[in-house]
Coordinates of C-alpha atoms and ligand atoms in Angstrom, one line a residue:
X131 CA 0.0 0.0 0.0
X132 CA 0.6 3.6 -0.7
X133 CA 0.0 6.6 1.6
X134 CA -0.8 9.8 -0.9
X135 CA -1.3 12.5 1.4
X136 CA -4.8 11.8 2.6
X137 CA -5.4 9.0 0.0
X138 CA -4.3 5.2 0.3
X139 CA -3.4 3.4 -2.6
X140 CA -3.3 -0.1 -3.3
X141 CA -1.7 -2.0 -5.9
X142 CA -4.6 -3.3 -8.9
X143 CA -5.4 -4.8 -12.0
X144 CA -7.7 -3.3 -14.2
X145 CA -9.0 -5.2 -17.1
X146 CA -11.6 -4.3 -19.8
X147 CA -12.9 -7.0 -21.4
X148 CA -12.3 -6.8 -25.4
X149 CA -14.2 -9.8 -27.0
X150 CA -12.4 -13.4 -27.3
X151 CA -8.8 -13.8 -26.3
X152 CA -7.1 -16.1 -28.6
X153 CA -3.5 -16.9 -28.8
X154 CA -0.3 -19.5 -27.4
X155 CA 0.5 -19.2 -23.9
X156 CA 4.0 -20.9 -22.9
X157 CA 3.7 -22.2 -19.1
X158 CA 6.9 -22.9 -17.0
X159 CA 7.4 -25.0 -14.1
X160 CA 4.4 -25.5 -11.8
X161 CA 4.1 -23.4 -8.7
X162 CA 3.5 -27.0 -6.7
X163 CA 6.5 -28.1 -7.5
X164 CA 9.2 -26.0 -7.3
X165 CA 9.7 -24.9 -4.5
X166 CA 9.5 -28.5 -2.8
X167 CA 12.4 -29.3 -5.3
X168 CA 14.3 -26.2 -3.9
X169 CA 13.5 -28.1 -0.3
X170 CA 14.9 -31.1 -1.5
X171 CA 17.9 -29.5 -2.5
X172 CA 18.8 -28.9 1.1
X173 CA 19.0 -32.8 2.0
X174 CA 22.9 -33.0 1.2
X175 CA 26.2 -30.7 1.4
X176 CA 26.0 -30.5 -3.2
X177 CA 24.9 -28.1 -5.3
X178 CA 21.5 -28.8 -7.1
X179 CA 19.6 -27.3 -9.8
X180 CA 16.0 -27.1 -10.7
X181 CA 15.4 -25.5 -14.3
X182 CA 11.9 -24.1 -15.9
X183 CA 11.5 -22.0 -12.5
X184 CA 8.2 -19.6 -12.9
X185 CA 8.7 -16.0 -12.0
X186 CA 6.7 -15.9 -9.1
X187 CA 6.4 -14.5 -5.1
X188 CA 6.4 -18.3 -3.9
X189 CA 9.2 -19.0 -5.2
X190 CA 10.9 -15.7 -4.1
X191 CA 10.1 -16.2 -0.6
X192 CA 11.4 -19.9 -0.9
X193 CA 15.1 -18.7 -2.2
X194 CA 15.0 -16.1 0.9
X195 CA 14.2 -18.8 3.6
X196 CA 17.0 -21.4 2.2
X197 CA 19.3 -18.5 2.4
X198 CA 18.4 -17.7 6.2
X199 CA 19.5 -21.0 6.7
X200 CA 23.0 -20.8 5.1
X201 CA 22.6 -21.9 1.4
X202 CA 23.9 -20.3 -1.3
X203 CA 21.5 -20.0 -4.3
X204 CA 22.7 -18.7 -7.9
X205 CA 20.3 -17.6 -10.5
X206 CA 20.6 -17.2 -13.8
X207 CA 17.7 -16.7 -16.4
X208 CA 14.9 -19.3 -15.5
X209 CA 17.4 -22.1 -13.5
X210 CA 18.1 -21.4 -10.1
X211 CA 21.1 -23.9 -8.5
X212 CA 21.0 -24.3 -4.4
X213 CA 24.6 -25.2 -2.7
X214 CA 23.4 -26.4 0.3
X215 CA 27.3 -27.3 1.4
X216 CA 26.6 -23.9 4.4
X217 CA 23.4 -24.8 5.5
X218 CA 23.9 -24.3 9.3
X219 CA 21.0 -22.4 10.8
X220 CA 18.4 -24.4 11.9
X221 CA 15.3 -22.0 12.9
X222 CA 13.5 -20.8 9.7
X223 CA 13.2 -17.1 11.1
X224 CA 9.8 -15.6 11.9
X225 CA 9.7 -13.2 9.6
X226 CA 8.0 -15.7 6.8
X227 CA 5.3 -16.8 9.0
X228 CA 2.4 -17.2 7.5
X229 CA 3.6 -16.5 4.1
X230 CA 3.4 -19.9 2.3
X231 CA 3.2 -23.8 3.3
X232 CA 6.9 -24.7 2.6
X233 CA 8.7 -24.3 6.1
X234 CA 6.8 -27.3 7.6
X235 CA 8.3 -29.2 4.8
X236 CA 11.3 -28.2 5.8
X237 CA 11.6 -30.3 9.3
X238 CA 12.9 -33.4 7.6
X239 CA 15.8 -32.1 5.6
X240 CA 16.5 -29.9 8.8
X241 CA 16.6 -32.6 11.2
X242 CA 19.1 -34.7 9.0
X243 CA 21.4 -32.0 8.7
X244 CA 21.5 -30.6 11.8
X245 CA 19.2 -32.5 14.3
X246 CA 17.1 -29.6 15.2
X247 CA 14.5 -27.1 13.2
X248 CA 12.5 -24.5 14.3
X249 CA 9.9 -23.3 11.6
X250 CA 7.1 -20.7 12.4
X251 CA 3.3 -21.2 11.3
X252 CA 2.4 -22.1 7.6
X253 CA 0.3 -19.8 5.7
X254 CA -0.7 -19.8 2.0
X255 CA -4.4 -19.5 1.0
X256 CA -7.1 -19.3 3.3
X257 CA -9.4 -22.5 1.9
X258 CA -9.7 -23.9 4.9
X259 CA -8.2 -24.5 8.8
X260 CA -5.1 -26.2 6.6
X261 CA -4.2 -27.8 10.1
X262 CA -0.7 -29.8 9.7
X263 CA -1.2 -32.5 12.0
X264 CA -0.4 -35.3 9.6
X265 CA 3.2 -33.6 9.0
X266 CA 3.7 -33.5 12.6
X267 CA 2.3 -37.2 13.4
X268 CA 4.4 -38.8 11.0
X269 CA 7.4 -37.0 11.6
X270 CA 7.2 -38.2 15.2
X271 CA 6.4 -41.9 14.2
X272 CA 10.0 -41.3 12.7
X273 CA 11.6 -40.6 15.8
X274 CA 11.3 -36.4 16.0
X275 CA 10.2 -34.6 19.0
X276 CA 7.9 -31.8 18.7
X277 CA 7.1 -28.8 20.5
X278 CA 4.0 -26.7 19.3
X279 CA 4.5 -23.0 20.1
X280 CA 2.2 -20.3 19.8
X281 CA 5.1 -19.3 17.0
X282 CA 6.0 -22.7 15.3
X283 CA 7.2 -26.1 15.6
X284 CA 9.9 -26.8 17.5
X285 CA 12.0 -30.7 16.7
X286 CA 15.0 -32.4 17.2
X287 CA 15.8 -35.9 17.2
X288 CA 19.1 -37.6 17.3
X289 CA 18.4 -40.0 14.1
X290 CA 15.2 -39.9 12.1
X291 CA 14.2 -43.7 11.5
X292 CA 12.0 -45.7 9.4
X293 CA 8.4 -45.8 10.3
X294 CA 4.8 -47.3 8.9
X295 CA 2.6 -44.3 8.4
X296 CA -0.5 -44.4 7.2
X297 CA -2.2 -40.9 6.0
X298 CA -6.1 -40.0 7.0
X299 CA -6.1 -38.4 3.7
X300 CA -3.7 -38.4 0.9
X301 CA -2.6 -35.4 1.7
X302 CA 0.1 -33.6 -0.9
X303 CA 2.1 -31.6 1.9
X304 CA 2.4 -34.6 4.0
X305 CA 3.3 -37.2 1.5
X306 CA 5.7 -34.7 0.7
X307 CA 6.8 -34.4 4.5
X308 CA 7.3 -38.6 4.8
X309 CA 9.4 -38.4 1.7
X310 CA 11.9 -35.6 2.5
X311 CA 12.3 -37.5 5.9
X312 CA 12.1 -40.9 5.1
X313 CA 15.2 -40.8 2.2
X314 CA 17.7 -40.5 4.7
X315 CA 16.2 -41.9 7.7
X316 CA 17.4 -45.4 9.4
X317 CA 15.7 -47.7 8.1
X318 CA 12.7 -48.9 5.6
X319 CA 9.7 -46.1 5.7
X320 CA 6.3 -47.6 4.6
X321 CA 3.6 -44.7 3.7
X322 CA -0.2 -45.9 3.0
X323 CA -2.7 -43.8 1.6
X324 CA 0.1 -41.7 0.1
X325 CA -1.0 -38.6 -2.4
X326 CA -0.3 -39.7 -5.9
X327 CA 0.0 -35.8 -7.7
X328 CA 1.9 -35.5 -10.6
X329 CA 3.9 -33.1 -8.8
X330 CA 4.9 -35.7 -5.9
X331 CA 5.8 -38.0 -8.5
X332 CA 8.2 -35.2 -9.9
X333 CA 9.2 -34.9 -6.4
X334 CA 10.3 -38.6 -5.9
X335 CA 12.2 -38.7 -9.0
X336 CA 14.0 -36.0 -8.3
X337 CA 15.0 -37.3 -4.9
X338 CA 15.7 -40.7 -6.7
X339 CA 18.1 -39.1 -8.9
X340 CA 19.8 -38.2 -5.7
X341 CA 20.1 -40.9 -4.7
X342 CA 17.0 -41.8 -2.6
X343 CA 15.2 -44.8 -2.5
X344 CA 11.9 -44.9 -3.2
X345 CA 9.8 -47.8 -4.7
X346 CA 5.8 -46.9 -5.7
X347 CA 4.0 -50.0 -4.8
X348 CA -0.2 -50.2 -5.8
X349 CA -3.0 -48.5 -3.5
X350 CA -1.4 -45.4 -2.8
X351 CA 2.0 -47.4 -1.4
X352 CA 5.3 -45.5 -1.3
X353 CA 8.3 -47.6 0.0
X354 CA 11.7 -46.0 1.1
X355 CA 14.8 -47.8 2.4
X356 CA 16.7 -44.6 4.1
X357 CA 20.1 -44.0 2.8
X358 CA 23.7 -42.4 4.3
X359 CA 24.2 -39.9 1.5
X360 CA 22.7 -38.1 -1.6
X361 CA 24.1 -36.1 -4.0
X362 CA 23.0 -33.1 -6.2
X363 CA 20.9 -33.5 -8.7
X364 CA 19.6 -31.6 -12.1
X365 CA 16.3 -31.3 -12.8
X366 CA 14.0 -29.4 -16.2
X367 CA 10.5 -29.0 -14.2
X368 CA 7.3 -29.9 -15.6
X369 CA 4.6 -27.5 -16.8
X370 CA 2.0 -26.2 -14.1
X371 CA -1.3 -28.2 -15.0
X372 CA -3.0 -25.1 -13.3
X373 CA -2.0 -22.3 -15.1
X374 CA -2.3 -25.0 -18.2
X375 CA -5.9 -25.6 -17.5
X376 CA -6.5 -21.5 -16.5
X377 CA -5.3 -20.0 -19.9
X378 CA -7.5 -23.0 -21.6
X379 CA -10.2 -21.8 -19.8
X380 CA -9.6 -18.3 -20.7
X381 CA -10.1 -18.9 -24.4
X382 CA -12.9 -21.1 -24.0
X383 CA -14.8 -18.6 -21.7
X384 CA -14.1 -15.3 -24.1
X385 CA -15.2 -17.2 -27.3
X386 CA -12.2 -17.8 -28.8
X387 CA -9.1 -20.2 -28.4
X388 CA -5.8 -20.6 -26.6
X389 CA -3.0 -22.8 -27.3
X390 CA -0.4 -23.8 -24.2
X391 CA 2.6 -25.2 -24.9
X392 CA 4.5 -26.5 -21.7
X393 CA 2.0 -29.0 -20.2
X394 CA 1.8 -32.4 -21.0
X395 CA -1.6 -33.7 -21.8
X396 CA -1.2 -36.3 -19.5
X397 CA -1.7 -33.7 -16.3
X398 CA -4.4 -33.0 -18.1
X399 CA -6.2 -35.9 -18.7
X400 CA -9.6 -35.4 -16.4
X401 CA -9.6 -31.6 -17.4
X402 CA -9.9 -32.0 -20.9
X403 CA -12.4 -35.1 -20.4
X404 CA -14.1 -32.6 -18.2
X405 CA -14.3 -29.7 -20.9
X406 CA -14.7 -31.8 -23.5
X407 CA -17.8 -33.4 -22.0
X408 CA -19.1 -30.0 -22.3
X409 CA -18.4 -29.4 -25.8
X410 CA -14.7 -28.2 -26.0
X411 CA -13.0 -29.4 -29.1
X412 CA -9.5 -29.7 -28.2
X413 CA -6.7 -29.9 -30.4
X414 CA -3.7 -32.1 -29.0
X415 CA -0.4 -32.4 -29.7
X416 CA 3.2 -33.7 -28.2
X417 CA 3.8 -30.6 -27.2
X418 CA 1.2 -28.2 -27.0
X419 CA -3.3 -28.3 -26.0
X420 CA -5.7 -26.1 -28.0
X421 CA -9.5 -25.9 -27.2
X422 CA -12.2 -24.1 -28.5
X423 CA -16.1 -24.4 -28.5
X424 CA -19.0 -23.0 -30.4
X425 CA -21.0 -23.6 -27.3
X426 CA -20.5 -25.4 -23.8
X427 CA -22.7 -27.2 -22.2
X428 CA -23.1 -27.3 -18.2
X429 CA -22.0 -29.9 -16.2
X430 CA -21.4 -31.4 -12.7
X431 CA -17.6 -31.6 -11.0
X432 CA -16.6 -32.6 -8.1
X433 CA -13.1 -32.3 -7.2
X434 CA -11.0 -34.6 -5.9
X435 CA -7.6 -36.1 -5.2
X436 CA -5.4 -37.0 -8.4
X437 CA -6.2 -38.7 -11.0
X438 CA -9.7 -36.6 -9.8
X439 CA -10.7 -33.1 -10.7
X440 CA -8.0 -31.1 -9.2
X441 CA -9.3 -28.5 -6.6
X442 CA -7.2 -25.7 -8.0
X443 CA -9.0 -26.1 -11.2
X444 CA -12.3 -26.0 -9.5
X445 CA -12.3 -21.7 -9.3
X446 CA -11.7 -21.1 -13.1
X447 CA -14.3 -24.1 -13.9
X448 CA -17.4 -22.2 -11.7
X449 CA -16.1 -18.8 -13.6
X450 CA -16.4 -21.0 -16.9
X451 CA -20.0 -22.3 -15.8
X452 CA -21.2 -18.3 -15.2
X453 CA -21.0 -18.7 -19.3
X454 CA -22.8 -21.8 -20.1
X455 CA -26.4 -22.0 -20.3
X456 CA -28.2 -24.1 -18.0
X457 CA -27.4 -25.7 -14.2
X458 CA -23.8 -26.2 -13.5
X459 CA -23.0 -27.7 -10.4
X460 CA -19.6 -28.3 -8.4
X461 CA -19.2 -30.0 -5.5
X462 CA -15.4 -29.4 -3.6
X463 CA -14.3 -32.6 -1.3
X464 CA -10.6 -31.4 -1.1
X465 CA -10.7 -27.8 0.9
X466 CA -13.7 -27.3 3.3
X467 CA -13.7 -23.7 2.6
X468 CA -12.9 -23.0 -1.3
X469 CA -15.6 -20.9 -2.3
X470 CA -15.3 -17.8 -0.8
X471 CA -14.7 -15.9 -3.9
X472 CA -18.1 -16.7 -5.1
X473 CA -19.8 -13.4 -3.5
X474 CA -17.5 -11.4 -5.9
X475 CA -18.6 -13.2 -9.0
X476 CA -22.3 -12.6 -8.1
X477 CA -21.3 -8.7 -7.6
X478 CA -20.4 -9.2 -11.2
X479 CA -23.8 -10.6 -12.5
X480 CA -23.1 -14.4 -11.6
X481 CA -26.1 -16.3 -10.4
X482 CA -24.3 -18.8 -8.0
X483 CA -25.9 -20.5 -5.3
X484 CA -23.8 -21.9 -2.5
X485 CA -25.0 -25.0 -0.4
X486 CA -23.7 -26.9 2.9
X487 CA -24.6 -30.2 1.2
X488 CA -22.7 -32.8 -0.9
X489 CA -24.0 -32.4 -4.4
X490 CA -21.8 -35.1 -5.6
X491 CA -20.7 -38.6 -4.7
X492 CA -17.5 -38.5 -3.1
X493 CA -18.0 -39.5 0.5
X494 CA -18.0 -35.9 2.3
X495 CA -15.1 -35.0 4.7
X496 CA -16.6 -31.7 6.6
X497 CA -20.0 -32.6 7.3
X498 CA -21.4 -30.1 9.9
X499 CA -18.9 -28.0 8.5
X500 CA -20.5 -23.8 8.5
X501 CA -19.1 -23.3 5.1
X502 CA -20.6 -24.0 1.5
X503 CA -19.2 -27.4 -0.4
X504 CA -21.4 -27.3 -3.4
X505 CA -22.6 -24.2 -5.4
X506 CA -24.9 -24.9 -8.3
X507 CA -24.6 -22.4 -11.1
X508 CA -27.4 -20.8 -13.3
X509 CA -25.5 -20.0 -16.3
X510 CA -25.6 -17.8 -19.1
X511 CA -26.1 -14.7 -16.9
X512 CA -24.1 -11.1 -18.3
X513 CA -21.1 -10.2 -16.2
X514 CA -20.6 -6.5 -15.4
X515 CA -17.3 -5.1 -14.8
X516 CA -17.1 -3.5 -11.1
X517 CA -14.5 -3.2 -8.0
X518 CA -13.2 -7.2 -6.6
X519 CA -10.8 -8.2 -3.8
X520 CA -8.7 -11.3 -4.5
X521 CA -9.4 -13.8 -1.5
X522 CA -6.7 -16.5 -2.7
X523 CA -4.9 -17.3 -5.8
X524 CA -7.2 -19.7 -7.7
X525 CA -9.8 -17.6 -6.8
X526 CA -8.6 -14.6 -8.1
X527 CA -7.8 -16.2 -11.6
X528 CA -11.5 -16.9 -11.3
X529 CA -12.1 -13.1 -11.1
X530 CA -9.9 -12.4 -14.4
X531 CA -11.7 -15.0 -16.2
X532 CA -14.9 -13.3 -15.4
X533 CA -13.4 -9.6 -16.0
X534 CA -12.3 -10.8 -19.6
X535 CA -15.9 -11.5 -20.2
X536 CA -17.5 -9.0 -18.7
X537 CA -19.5 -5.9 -20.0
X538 CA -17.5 -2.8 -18.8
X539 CA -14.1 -1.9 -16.5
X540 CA -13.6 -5.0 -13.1
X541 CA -10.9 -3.3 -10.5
X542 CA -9.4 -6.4 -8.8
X543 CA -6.8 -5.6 -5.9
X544 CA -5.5 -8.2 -3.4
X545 CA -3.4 -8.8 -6.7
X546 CA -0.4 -10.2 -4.4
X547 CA -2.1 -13.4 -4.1
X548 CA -1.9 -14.0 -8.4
X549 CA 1.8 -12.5 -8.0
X550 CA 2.4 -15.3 -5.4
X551 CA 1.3 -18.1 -7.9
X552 CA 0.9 -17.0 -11.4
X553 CA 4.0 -16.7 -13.8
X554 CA 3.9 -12.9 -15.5
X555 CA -0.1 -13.2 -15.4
X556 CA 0.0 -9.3 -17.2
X557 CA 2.2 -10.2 -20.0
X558 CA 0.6 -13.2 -20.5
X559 CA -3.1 -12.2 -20.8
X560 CA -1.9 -9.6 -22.7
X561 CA -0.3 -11.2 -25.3
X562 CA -3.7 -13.1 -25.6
X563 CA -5.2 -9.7 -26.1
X564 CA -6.8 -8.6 -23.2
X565 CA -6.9 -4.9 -21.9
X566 CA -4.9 -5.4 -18.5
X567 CA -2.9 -3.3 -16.8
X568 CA -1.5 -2.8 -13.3
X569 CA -2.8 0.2 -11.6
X570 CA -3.1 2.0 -8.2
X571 CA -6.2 2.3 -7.2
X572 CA -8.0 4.3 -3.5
X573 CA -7.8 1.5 -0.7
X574 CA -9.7 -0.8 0.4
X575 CA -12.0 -1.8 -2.5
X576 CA -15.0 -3.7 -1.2
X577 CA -16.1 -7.2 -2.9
Ligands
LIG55 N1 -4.9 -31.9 5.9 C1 -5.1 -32.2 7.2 N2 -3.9 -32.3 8.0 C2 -2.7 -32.2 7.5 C3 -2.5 -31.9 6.1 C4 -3.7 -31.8 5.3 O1 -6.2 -32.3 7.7 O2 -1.7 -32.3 8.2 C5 -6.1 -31.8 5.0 C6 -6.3 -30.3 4.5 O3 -6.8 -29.5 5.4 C7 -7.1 -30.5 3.2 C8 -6.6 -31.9 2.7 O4 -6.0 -32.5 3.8 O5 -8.5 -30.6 3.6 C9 -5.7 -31.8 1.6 O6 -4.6 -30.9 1.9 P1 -3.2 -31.2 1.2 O7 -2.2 -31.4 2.3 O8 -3.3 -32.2 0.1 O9 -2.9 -29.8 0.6 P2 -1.5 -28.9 0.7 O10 -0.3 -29.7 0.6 O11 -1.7 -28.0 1.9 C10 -1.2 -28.6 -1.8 C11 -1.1 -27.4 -2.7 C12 -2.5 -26.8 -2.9 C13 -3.4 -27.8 -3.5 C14 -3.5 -29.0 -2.5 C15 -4.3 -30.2 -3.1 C16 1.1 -26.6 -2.4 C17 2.0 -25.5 -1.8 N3 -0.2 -26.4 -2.2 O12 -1.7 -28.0 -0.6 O13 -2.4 -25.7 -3.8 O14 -4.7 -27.3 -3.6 O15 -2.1 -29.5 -2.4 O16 -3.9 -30.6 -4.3 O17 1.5 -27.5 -3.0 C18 -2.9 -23.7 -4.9 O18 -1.9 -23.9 -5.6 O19 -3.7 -22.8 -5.1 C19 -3.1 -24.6 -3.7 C20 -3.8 -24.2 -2.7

C-alpha cells in the first residue's frame, strides 16, 4: 500500500474485457513443485539445480528462507542452483510466517542436517483451517520430538528412523513431509494412503536421482529404504497443469481459443475429459493443448484427489459455468472452505448459489462444517465489470476470467495473491489480447 497524502493506494489490475482472447500461452514450471524441489535441494552438502522456475512471489520467498538457513543460491535466467554445502542455521526465522506452506516441509531435511529445526506457522491460501497434524504425526512416528508454540514447531531428534505411516487423507504436503524424511532416515519407511499428484511424483524422482530410494507399490503405497548420503541433482520442471488448464479456460470462456505449450496432456487428462464433456473441441499435440467451443454445455464436477478433478481447477471451472447455459453444479471434497470468492462473482452478475450439502458422490469430509461445499450455477447470466478483492490465488484467476468476459471496466486488488502463484499473469493475458494493466487504485475496494 501507498500513503498519498490523505489518499491510500493499493496496488490493482484493471482489465476491460475486449471480445475473445485467442493466442499461445507458454507455461513454466508448476508453482507445486518448485519450491519443494528447492527443499529437497537442502538434504545434502552439493549443489543442485532445478530449471523451468516460474517468476513468481512463492518462489521468491522460498530462495530467501534457504538463504536464512545458510545456502547459497545462484540464479541465472529461469534455473536457479542451491549449494546447500553452508546450510547451518536451523530455525527458519519468523519473519516468513504465514507467508506460504513450505517451512513445515522443511523439518525433515532440517533434522538430517542438523538435528534440530524451528519453523514458524504455515500460511498460503485461506481454503480452509489447513491444520498440519499429519506432517507432525508422522514425523514423530519417525523418531522427531515436537514442540507446538504459539510461534511454530519446535523438533530435534538424534536420528530420524524408518516408520509405517499411514495418512487420513492423501494429503500432498504430507506425502511430501514422509518423503523428504524418510530418504535419509534409518531404516525402511512404509507410507499408505500416500498422495499420488503429478507433482509428488516429480518430487520422488528428483529425490531418486539423488540418490534416494523410493519404490511406488499399488494402493497409494510409497516404499523407502533410508540411505547415508545423496548427492545433487539436475532437474527441467514440468509445466503447471493449473496455469495450463487457466489459460485453456480463458479462451474457452471469451469465445475464442488458446494454445499452451509447456504442459503435458497427460496432467491434463480429467480436465480435458471434463471440458470436453461439455463441448470443448480440443486440439492435442506432443507438445502443445488447443481448445475451442462454439457452445459449452453445463455440467457437474466434483473435485477430488489426483487422477480426480483437481481442486485448483475447481475456481476457473465455476467462472467457466457463469458462461454456459443451463445448471452447473460443483461440489469441492478437497478444501472445506474454497468458495469464498463466489460473493464477488455474483457482484459481477453471476447467479451462483452456494449449499452446505454434498451435491456429488464422493464421500463428504466436513460434514457439519459452516461453510458451503457445493454451489450450483445458473448459467448464461451477463457479467458486469465492477471493483473485486482477491481472497486466494485460484480464486482470483477466477475473477480475471470473469473480468475478460465481462461488460465494462472490473478493478481487482489483493493482486499479491496472483503475483504469489501465477507466472507474469499481465504479460501473458496480454499477449492473448486482453486490456490489463497494473494500476493504483484508492484502498480498500469492497467485494
Ligand atoms: N490436511 C489435514 N492435515 C494435514 C494436512 C492436510 O487435515 O496435516 C487436510 C487439508 O486441510 C485438506 C486436505 O488434507 O483438507 C488436503 O490438503 P493437502 O495437504 O493435500 O494440501 P496442501 O499440501 O496444503 C497442496 C497445494 C494446494 C493444493 C493441494 C491439493 C502446495 C503448496 N499447495 O496443498 O495448492 O490445492 O495440495 O492438491 O503444494 C494452490 O496452488 O492454489 C493450492 C492451494
Amino acid at each position: 500500500m501507498v500513503h498519498t497524502g490523505e489518499e491510500v493506494l493499493t496496488p490493482a489490475w484493471v482489465v476491460n474485457s475486449v471480445g475473445p482472447l485467442n493466442g499461445d500461452i507458454v507455461v513454466r514450471g508448476s508453482k507445486n513443485a518448485v519450491t519443494k524441489h528447492l527443499v529437497a535441494a537442502m538434504l545434502c552438502p552439493a549443489i543442485s539445480t532445478v530449471r523451468n522456475v516460474p517468476d513468481i512471489g512463492d518462489v521468491d520467498i522460498t530462495v530467501q528462507m534457504l538463504q536464512a538457513l545458510g545456502c547459497d543460491i545462484q540464479r541465472e535466467g529461469s534455473d536457479i542452483s542451491v549449494d546447500a554445502e553452508g546450510l547451518d542455521q536451523s530455525h527458519v526465522p519468523m519473519t516468513f510466517s504465514g507467508m506460504n506452506r513450505i517451512p513445515i516441509l522443511m523439518l525433515g531435511p532440517l533434522l538430517h542436517r542438523l538435528g534440530e529445526a524451528f519453523v514458524p506457522l504455515v500460511g498460503g491460501d485461506e481454503i480452509g483451517a489447513r491444520p498440519v497434524d499429519f506432517h507432525v504425526d508422522a514425523l514423530r512416528r519417525m523418531g522427531a520430538e515436537i514442540t507446538l508454540t504459539s510461534e511454530g514447531l519446535e523438533a530435534k531428534t538424534t536420528r530420524l528412523r524408518g516408520a509405517h505411516i499411514e495418512l487420513p487423507y492423501p494429503s500432498v504436503g504430507a506425502t511430501e513431509t514422509v518423503l523428504l524424511a524418510a530418504c535419509r532416515a534409518e531404516g525402511r519407511t512404509v507410507l499408505d494412503n500416500g498422495a499420488l499428484e503429478p507433482e509428488i511424483i516429480e518430487l520422488a524422482l528428483y529425490l531418486q536421482r539423488m540418490g534416494a530410494r523410493i519404490e511406488m507399490r499399488p494402493g497409494r503405497r510409497y516404499i523407502i529404504d533410508g540411505v547415508d548420503e545423496m548427492s545433487g541433482a539436475d532437474h527441467r520442471l514440468q509445466g503447471d497443469r493449473i496455469e495450463a488448464f487457466s489459460y485453456l479456460v480463458a479462451g474457452l470462456i471469451t469465445g475464442g481459443q488458446v494454445t499452451v505449450h509447456g504442459c503435458s496432456q497427460d496432467r491434463l487428462v480429467t480436465a480435458i475429459s471434463t471440458l470436453s464433456g461439455m463441448g470443448a473441441q480440443f486440439d492435442i499435440t506432443d507438445s502443445s493443448v488447443s481448445a475451442r467451443a462454439d457452445s459449452l454445455r453445463p455440467a457437474a464436477v466434483e473435485t477430488d484427489t489426483h487422477p480426480g478433478f483437481m481442486t485448483d481447477w475447481q475456481s476457473p471451472m465455476v467462472a467457466l459455468f457463469t458462461q454456459c447455459e443451463g445448471l452447473s453444479v460443483m461440489y469441492e471434497t478437497v478444501f472445506e472452505n474454497r468458495f469464498t470468492y463466489v460473493p464477488a462473482l455474483n457482484k459481477m452478475g453471476a447467479q451462483i448459489e452456494t449449499y452446505n450439502t454434498p451435491l456429488g458422490s464422493v464421500k463428504g469430509r466436513f460434514v457439519g462444517s459452516s461453510t458451503p461445499c457445493s454451489v450450483v450455477v445458473r448459467g448464461g447470466a451477463p457479467l458486469s465489470g465492477t471493483e473485486v478483492t482477491v481472497p486466494d490465488i485460484r480464486g482470483g484467476f477466477a475473477y480475471v476470467l470473469a473480468a475478460a468476459s465481462a461488460e465494462g471496466t472490473t478493478t481487482i486488488t489483493g493482486t499479491h495473491h496472483l503475483d504469489r502463484g501465477y507466472n507474469r499473469p499481465i504479460e501473458n493475458f496480454q499477449s492473448l489480447g486482453l486490456d490489463i494493466e497494473r494500476a493504483s487504485v484508492p484502498s480498500p475496494a469492497e467485494v
